Coordinates of N, CA and C in Angstrom, one line a residue:
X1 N 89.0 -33.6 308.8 CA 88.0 -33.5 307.8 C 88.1 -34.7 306.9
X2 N 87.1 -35.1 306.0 CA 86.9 -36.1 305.3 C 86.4 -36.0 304.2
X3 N 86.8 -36.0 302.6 CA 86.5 -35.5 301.9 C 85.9 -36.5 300.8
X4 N 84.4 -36.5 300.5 CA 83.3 -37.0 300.3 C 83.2 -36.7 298.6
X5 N 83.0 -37.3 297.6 CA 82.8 -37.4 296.2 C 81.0 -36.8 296.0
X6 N 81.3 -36.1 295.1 CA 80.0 -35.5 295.2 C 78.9 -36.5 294.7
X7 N 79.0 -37.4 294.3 CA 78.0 -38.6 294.1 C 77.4 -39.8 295.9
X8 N 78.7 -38.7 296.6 CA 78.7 -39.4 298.3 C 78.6 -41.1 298.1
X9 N 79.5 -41.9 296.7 CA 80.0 -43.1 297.1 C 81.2 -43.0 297.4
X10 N 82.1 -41.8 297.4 CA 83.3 -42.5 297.9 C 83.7 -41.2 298.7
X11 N 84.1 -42.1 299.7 CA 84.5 -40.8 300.9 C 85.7 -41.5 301.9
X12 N 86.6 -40.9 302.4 CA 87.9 -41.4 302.9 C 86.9 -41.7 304.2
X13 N 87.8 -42.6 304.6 CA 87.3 -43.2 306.6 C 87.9 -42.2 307.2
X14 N 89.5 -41.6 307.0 CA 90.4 -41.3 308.0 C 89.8 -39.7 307.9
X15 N 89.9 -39.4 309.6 CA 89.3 -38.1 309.7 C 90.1 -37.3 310.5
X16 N 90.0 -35.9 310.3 CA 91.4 -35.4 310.6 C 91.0 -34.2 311.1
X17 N 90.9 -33.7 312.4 CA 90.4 -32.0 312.7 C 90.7 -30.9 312.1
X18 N 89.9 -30.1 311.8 CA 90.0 -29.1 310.9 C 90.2 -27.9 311.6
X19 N 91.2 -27.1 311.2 CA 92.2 -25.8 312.0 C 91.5 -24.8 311.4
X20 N 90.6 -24.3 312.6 CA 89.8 -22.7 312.3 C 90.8 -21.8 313.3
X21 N 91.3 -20.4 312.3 CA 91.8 -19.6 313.1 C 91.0 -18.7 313.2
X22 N 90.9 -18.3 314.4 CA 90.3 -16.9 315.3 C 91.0 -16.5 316.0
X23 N 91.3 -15.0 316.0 CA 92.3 -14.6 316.6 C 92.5 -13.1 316.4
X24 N 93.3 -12.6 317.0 CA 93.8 -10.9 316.7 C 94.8 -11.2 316.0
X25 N 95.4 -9.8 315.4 CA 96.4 -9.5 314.7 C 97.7 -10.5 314.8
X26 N 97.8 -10.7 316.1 CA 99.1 -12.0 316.1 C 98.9 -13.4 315.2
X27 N 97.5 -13.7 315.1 CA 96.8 -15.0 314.0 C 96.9 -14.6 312.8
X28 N 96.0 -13.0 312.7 CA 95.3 -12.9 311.3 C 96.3 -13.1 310.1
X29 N 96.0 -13.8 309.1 CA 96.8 -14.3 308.5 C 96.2 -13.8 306.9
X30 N 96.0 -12.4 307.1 CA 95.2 -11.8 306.3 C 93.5 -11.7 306.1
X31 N 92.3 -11.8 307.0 CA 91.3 -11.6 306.7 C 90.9 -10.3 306.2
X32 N 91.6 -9.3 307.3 CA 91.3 -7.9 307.4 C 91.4 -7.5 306.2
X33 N 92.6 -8.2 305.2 CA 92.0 -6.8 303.9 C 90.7 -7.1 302.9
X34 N 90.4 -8.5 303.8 CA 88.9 -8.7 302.6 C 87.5 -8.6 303.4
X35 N 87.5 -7.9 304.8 CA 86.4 -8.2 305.3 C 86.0 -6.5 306.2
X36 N 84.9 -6.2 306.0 CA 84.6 -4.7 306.9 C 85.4 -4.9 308.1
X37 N 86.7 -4.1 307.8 CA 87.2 -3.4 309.1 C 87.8 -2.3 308.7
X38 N 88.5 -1.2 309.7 CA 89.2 -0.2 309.0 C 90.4 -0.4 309.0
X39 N 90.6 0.4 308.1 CA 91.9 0.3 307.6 C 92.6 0.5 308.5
X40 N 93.0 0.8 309.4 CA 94.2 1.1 311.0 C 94.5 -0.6 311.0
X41 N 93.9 -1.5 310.8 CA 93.9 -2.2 311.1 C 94.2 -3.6 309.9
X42 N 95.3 -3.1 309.0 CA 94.8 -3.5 307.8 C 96.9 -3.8 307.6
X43 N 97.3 -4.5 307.2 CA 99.0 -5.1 306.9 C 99.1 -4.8 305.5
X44 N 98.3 -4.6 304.9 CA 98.5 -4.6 303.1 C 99.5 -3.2 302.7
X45 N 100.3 -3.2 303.4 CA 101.3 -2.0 302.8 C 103.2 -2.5 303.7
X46 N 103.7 -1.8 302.5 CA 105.3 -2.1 303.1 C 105.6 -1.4 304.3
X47 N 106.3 -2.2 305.2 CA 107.9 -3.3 304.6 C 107.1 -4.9 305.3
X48 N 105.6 -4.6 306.1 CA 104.7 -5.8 306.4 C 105.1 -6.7 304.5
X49 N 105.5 -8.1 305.0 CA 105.8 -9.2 303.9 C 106.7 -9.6 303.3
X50 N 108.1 -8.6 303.6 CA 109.7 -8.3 303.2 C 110.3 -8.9 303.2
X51 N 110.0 -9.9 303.7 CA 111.1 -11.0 304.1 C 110.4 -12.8 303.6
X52 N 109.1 -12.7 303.6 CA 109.0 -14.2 303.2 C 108.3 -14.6 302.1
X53 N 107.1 -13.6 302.1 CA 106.3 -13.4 300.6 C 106.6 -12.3 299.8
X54 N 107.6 -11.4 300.0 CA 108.3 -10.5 299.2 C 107.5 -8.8 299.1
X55 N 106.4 -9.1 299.8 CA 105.1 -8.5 299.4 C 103.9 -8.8 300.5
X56 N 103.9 -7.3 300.5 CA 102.8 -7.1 302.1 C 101.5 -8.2 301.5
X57 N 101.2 -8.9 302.5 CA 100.6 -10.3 302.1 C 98.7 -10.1 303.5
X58 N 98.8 -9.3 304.3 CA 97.9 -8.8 305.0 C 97.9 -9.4 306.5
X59 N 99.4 -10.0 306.7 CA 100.0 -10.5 308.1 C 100.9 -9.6 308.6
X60 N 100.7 -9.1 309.7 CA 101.1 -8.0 310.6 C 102.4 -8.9 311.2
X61 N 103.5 -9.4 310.2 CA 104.4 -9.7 310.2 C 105.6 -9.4 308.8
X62 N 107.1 -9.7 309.0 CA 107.5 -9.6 307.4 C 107.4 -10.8 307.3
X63 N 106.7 -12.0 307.6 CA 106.5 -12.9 306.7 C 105.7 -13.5 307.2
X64 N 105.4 -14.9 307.6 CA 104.5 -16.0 307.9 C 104.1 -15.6 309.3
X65 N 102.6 -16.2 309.5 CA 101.9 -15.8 311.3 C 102.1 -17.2 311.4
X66 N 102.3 -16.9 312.8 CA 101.9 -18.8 314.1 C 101.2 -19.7 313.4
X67 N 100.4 -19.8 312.6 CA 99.6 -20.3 312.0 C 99.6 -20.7 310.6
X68 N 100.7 -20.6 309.8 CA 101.3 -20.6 308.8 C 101.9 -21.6 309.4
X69 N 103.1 -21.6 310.3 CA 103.6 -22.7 310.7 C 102.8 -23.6 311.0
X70 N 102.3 -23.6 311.7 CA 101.4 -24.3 312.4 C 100.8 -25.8 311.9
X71 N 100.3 -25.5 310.3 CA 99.7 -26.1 309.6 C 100.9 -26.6 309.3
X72 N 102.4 -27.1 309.2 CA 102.7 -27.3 308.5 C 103.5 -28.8 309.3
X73 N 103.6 -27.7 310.6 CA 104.2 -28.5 311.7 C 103.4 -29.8 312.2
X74 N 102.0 -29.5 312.0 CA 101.1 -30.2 312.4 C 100.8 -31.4 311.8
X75 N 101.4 -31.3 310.8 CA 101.4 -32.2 309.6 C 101.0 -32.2 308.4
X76 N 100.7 -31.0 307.7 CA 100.3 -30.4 306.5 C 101.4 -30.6 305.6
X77 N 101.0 -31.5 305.1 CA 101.7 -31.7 304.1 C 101.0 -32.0 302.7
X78 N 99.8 -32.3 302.2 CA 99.0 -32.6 301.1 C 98.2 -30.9 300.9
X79 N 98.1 -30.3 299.5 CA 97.6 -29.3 299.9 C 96.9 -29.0 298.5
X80 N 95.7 -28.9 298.2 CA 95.2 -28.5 297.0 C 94.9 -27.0 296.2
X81 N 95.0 -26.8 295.6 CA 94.9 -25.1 294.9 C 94.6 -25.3 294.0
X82 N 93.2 -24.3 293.5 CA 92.5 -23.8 292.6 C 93.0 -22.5 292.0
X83 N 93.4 -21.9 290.9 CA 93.7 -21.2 291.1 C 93.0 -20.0 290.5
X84 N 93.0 -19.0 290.0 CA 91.6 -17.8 289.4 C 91.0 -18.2 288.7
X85 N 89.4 -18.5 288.4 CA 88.8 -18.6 287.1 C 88.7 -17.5 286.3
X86 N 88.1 -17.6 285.1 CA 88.1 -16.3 284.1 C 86.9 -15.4 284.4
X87 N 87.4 -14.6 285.6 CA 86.4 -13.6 286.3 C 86.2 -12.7 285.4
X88 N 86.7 -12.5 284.3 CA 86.1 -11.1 283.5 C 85.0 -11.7 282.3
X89 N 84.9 -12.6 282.7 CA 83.6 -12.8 281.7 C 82.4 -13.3 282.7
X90 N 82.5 -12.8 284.0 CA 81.5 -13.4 284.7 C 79.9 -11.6 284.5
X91 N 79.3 -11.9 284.5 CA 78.2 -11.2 284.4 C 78.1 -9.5 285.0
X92 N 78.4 -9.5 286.1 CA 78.9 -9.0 286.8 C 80.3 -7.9 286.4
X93 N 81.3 -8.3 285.9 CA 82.5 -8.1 285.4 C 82.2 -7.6 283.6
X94 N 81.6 -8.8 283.2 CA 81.2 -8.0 281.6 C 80.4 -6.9 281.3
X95 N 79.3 -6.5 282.3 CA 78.8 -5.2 281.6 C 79.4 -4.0 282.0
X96 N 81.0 -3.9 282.4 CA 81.7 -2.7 282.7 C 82.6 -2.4 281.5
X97 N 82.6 -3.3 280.6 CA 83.1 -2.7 278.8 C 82.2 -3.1 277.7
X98 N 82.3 -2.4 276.9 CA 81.7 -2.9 275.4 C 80.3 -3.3 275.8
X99 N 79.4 -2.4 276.8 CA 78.2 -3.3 277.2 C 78.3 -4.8 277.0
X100 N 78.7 -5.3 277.2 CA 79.1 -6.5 278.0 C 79.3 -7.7 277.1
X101 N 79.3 -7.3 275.5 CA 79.1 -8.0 274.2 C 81.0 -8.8 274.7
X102 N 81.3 -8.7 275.0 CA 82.8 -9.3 275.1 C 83.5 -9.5 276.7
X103 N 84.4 -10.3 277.1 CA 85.1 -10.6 278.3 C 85.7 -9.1 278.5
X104 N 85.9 -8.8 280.2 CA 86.8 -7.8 279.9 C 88.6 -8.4 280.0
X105 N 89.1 -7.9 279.0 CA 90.3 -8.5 279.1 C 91.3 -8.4 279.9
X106 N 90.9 -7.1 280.5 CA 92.2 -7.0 281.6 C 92.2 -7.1 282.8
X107 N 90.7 -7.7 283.0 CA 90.7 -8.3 284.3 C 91.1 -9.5 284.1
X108 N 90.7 -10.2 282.9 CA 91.5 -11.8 282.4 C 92.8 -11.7 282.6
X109 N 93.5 -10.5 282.1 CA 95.2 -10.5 282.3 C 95.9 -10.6 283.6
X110 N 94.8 -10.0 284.4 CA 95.4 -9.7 286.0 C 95.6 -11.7 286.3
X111 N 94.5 -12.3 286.2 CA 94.1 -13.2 286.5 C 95.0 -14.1 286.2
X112 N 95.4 -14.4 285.0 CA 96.7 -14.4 284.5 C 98.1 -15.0 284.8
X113 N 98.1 -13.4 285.1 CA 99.5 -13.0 285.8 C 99.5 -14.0 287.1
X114 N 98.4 -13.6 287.9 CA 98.2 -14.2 289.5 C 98.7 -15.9 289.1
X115 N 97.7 -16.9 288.2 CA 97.9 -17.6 288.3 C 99.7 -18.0 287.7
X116 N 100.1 -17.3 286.5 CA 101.4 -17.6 286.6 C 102.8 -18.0 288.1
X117 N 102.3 -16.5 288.9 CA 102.9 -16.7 290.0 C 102.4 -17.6 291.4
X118 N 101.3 -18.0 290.9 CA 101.2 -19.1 291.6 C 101.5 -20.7 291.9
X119 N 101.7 -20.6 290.1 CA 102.3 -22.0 290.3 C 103.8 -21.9 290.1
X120 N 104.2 -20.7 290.2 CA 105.8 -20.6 290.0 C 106.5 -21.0 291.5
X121 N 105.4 -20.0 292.6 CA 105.3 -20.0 294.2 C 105.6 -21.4 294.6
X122 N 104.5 -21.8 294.0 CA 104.2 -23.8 294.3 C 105.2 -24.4 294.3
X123 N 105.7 -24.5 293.2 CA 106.7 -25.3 292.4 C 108.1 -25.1 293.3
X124 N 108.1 -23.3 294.1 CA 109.2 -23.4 294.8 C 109.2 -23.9 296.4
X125 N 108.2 -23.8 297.0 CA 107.0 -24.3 298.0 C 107.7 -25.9 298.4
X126 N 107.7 -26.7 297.0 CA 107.7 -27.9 297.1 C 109.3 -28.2 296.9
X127 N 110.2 -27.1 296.6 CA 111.4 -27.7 296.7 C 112.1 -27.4 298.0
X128 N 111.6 -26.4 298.9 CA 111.7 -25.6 300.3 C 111.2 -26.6 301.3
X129 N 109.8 -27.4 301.0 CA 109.2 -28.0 302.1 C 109.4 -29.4 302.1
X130 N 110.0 -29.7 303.1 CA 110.0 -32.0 303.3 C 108.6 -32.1 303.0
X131 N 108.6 -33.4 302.1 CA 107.1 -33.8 302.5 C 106.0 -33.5 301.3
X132 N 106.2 -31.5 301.0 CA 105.0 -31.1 300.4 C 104.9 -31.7 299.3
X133 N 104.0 -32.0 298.9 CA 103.0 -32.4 297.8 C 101.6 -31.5 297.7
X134 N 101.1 -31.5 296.4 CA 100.0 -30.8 296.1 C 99.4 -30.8 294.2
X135 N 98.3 -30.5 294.5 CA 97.3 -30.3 293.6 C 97.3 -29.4 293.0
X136 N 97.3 -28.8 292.1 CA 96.3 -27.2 291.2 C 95.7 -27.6 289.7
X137 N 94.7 -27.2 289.9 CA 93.5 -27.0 289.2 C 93.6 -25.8 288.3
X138 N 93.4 -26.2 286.9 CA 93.7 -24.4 286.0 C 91.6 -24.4 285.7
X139 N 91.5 -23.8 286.9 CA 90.2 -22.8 286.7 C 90.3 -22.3 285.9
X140 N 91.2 -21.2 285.1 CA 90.9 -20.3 284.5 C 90.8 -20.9 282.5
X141 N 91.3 -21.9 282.5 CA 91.4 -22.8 281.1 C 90.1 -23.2 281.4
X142 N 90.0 -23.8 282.4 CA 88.5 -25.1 282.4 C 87.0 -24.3 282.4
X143 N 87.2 -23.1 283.0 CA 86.1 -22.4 282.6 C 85.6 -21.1 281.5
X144 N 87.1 -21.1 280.9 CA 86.8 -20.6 279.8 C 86.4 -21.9 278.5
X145 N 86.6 -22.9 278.9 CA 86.3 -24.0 278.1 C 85.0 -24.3 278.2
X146 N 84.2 -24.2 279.4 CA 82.7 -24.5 279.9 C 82.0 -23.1 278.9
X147 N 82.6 -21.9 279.1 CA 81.9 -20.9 278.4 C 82.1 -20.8 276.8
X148 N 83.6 -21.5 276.3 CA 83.3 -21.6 274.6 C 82.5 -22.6 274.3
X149 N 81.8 -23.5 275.1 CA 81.6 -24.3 274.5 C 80.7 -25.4 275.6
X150 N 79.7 -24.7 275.5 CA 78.4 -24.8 276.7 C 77.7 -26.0 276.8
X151 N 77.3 -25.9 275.2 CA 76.8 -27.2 274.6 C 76.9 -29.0 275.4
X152 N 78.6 -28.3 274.8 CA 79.5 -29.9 275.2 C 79.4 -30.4 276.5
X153 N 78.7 -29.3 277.2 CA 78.5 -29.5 278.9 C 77.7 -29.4 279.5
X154 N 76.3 -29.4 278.8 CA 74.8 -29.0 278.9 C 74.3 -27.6 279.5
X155 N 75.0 -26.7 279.0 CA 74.5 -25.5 279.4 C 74.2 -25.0 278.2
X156 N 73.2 -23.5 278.5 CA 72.9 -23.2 277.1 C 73.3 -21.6 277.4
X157 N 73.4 -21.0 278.9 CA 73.5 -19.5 278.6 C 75.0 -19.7 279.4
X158 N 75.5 -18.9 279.0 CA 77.1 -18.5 279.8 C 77.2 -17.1 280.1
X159 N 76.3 -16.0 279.4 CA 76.4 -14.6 279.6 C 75.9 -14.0 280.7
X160 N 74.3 -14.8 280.8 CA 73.4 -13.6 281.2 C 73.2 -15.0 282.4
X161 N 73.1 -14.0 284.1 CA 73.2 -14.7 285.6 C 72.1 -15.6 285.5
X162 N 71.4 -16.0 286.2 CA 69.7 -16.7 286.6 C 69.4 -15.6 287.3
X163 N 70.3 -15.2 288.0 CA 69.5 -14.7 289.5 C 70.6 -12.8 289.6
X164 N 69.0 -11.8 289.6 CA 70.0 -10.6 289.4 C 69.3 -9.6 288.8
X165 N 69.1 -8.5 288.1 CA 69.1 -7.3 287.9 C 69.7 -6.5 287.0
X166 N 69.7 -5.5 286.0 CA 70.0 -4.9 284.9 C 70.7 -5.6 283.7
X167 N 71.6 -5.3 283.1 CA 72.2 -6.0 282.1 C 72.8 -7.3 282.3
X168 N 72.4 -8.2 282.0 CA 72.8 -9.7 281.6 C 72.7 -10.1 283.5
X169 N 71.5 -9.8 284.2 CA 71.4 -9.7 286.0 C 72.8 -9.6 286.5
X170 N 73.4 -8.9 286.1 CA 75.2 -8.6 286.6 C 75.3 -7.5 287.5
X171 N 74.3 -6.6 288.2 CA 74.0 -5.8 289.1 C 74.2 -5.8 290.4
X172 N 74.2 -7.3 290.9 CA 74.6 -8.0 291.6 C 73.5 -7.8 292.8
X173 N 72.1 -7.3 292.3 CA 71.0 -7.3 293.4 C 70.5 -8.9 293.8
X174 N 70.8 -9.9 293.5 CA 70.1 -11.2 293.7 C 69.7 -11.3 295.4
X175 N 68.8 -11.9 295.3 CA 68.2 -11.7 296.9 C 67.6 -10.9 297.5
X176 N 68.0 -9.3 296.7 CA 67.5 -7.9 297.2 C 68.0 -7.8 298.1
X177 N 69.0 -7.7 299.1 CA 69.7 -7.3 300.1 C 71.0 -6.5 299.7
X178 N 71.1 -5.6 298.8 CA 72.1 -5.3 298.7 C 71.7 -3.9 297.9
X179 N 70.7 -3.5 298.8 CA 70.3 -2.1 298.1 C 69.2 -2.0 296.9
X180 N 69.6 -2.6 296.5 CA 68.3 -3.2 295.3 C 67.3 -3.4 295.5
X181 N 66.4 -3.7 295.7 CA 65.4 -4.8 296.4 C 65.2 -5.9 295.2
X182 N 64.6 -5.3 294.3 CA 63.9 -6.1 293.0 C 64.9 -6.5 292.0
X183 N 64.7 -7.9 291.9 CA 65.8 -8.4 291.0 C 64.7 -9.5 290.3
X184 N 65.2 -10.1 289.5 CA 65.0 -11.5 288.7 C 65.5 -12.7 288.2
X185 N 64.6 -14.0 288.8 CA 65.3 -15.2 289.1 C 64.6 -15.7 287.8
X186 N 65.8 -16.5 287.1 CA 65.2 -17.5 285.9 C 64.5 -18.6 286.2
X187 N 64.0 -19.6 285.4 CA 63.5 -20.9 285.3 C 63.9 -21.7 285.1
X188 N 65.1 -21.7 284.6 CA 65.7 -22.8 283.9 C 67.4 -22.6 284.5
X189 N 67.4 -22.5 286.0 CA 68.8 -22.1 286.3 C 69.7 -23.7 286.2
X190 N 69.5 -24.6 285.6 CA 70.5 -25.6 285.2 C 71.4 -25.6 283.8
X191 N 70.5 -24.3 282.9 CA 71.3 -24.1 281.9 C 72.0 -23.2 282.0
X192 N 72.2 -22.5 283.2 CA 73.2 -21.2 283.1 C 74.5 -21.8 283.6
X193 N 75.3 -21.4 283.5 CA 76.8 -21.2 284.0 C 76.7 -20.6 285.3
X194 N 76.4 -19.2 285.3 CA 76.4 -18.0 286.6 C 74.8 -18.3 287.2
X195 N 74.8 -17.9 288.5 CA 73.7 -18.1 289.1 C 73.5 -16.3 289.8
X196 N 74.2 -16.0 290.1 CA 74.1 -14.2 289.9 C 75.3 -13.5 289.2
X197 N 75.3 -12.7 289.3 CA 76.9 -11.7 289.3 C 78.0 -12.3 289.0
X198 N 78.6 -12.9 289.4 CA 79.9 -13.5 290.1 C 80.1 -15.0 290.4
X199 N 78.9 -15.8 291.0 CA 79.2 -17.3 291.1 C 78.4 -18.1 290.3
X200 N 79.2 -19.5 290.0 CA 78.5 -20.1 289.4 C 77.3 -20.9 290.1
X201 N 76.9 -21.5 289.3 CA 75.5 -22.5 289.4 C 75.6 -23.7 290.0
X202 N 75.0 -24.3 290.7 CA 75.6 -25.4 291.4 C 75.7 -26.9 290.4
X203 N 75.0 -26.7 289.4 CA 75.8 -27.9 288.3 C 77.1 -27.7 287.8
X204 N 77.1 -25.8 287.1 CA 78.2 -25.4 286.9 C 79.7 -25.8 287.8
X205 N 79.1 -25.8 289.2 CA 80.4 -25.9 290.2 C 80.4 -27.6 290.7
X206 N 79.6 -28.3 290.2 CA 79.6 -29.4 290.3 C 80.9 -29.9 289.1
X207 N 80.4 -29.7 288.0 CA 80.9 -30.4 287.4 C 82.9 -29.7 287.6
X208 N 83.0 -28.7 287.7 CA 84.5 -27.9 288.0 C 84.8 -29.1 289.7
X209 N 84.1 -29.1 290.6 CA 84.0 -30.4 291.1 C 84.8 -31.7 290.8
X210 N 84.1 -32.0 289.9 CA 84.7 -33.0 289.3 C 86.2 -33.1 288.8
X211 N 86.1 -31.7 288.5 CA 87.4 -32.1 287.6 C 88.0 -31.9 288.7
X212 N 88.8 -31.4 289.7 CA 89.3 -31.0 290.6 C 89.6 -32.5 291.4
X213 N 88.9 -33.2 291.7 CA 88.5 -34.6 292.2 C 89.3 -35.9 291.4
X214 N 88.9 -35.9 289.7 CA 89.5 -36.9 289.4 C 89.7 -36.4 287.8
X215 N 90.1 -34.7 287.7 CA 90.6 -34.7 286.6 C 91.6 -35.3 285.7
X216 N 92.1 -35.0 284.7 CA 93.1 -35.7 284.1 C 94.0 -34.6 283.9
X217 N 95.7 -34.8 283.5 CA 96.9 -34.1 284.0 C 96.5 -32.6 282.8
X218 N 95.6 -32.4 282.1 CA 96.1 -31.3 281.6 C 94.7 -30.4 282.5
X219 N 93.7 -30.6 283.3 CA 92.8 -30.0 284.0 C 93.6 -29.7 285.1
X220 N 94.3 -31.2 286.2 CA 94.7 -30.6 287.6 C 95.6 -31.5 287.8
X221 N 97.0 -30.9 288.2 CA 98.6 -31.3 287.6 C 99.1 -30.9 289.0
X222 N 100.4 -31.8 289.6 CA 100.8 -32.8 288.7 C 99.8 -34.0 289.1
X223 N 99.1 -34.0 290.6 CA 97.8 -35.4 290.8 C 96.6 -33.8 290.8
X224 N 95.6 -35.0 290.4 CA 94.0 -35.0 290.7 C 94.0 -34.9 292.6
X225 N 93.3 -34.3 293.1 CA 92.6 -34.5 294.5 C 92.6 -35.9 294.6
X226 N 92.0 -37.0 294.4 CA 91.5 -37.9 294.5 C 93.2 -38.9 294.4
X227 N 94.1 -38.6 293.4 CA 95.1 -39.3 293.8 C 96.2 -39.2 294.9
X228 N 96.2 -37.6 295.0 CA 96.5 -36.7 296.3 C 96.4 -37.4 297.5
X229 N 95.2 -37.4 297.6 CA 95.0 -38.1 299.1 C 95.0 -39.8 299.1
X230 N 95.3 -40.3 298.0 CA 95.7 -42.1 298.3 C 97.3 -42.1 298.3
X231 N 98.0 -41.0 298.1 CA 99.1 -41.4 298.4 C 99.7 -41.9 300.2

């Protein structure tokens, strides 16, 4: 793969095949606990993860699948992470307290936590692995920064979706396929943040884009993407 600047003036030459896994349970390297299947079929319970992620991780192994290595052996060594944005203030997520006048906070806390142990994971990642280097991105700072303060970034709504259905379109009917049928799309979806429920707007995810790309060390530490891959 070749990873192209969203302005598409700058894009690396060197191109590199991209590792799609498909596979049974000997691959899955956790899809199953996020995608319609049943549960027989599902790793997310102990002593599955006991030995390498401490914690049933959704690999029908106690620790890493074939493919875990794989990537690593193959020459994976540059590796970027994003880590949770502030999902409790997404539209969707706010009108489940306080009618939706406020973030919910303890889905922010979960979020949190996660990212704490993510970069704690990293940090040990990189002293375990020859080689590894990597990127992370604090989503969860940068877009609570987009939503205190909209203005500074040309948005003007941060609460209420474009695209969606009952309180602040957070119903998550956008499109009508999802039992709903009738929902309601804005006019002006370049000022919102959210584009339904849950995701953002494609200026919104442009610009988090950016920073990700060629932020500076207090957005995405210890390199930007963009210095990542000239090393």
């Amino acid at each position: 793969m070749s990873y192209c600047h969203s302005s598409i003036t700058t894009c690396l030459p060197e191109k590199n095949a991209a590792l799609f896994i498909l596979g049974d349970s000997l691959f899955d390297n956790g899809n199953n606990n996020y995608i319609n299947t049943t549960t027989s079929y599902q790793a997310n319970y102990y002593p599955y993860g006991e030995t390498f992620f401490k914690y049933p991780s959704g690999r029908f192994s106690d620790g890493r699948m074939i493919p875990d290595v794989e990537i690593y052996n193959l020459g994976g060594r540059k590796f970027g992470f994003v880590n949770v944005g502030a999902i409790g203030c997404s539209p969707g997520i706010r009108v489940l307290v306080n009618n939706g006048s406020t973030c919910f906070e303890e889905v922010l806390a979960i979020a949190r936590l996660h990212n704490t142990a993510l970069s704690k994971r990293i940090a040990e990642l990189e002293k375990q692995l020859n080689g590894f280097k990597y990127s992370i991105t604090d989503f969860y700072s940068t877009s609570l920064e987009v939503l205190n303060n909209p203005t500074k970034y040309g948005f003007k709504e941060t609460i209420v979706a474009c695209c969606g259905g009952g309180p602040y379109r957070g119903d998550g009917s956008c499109g009508g396929k999802k039992g709903i049928k009738e929902y309601e799309l804005c006019n002006n979806v370049n000022q919102h943040v959210y584009f339904d429920s849950i995701h953002l707007t494609d200026r919104a995810s442009q610009h988090i884009g950016e920073l990700i790309w060629n932020g500076n060390h207090t957005v995405t530490s210890p390199y930007n993407l963009k210095q990542l891959f000239q090393f």
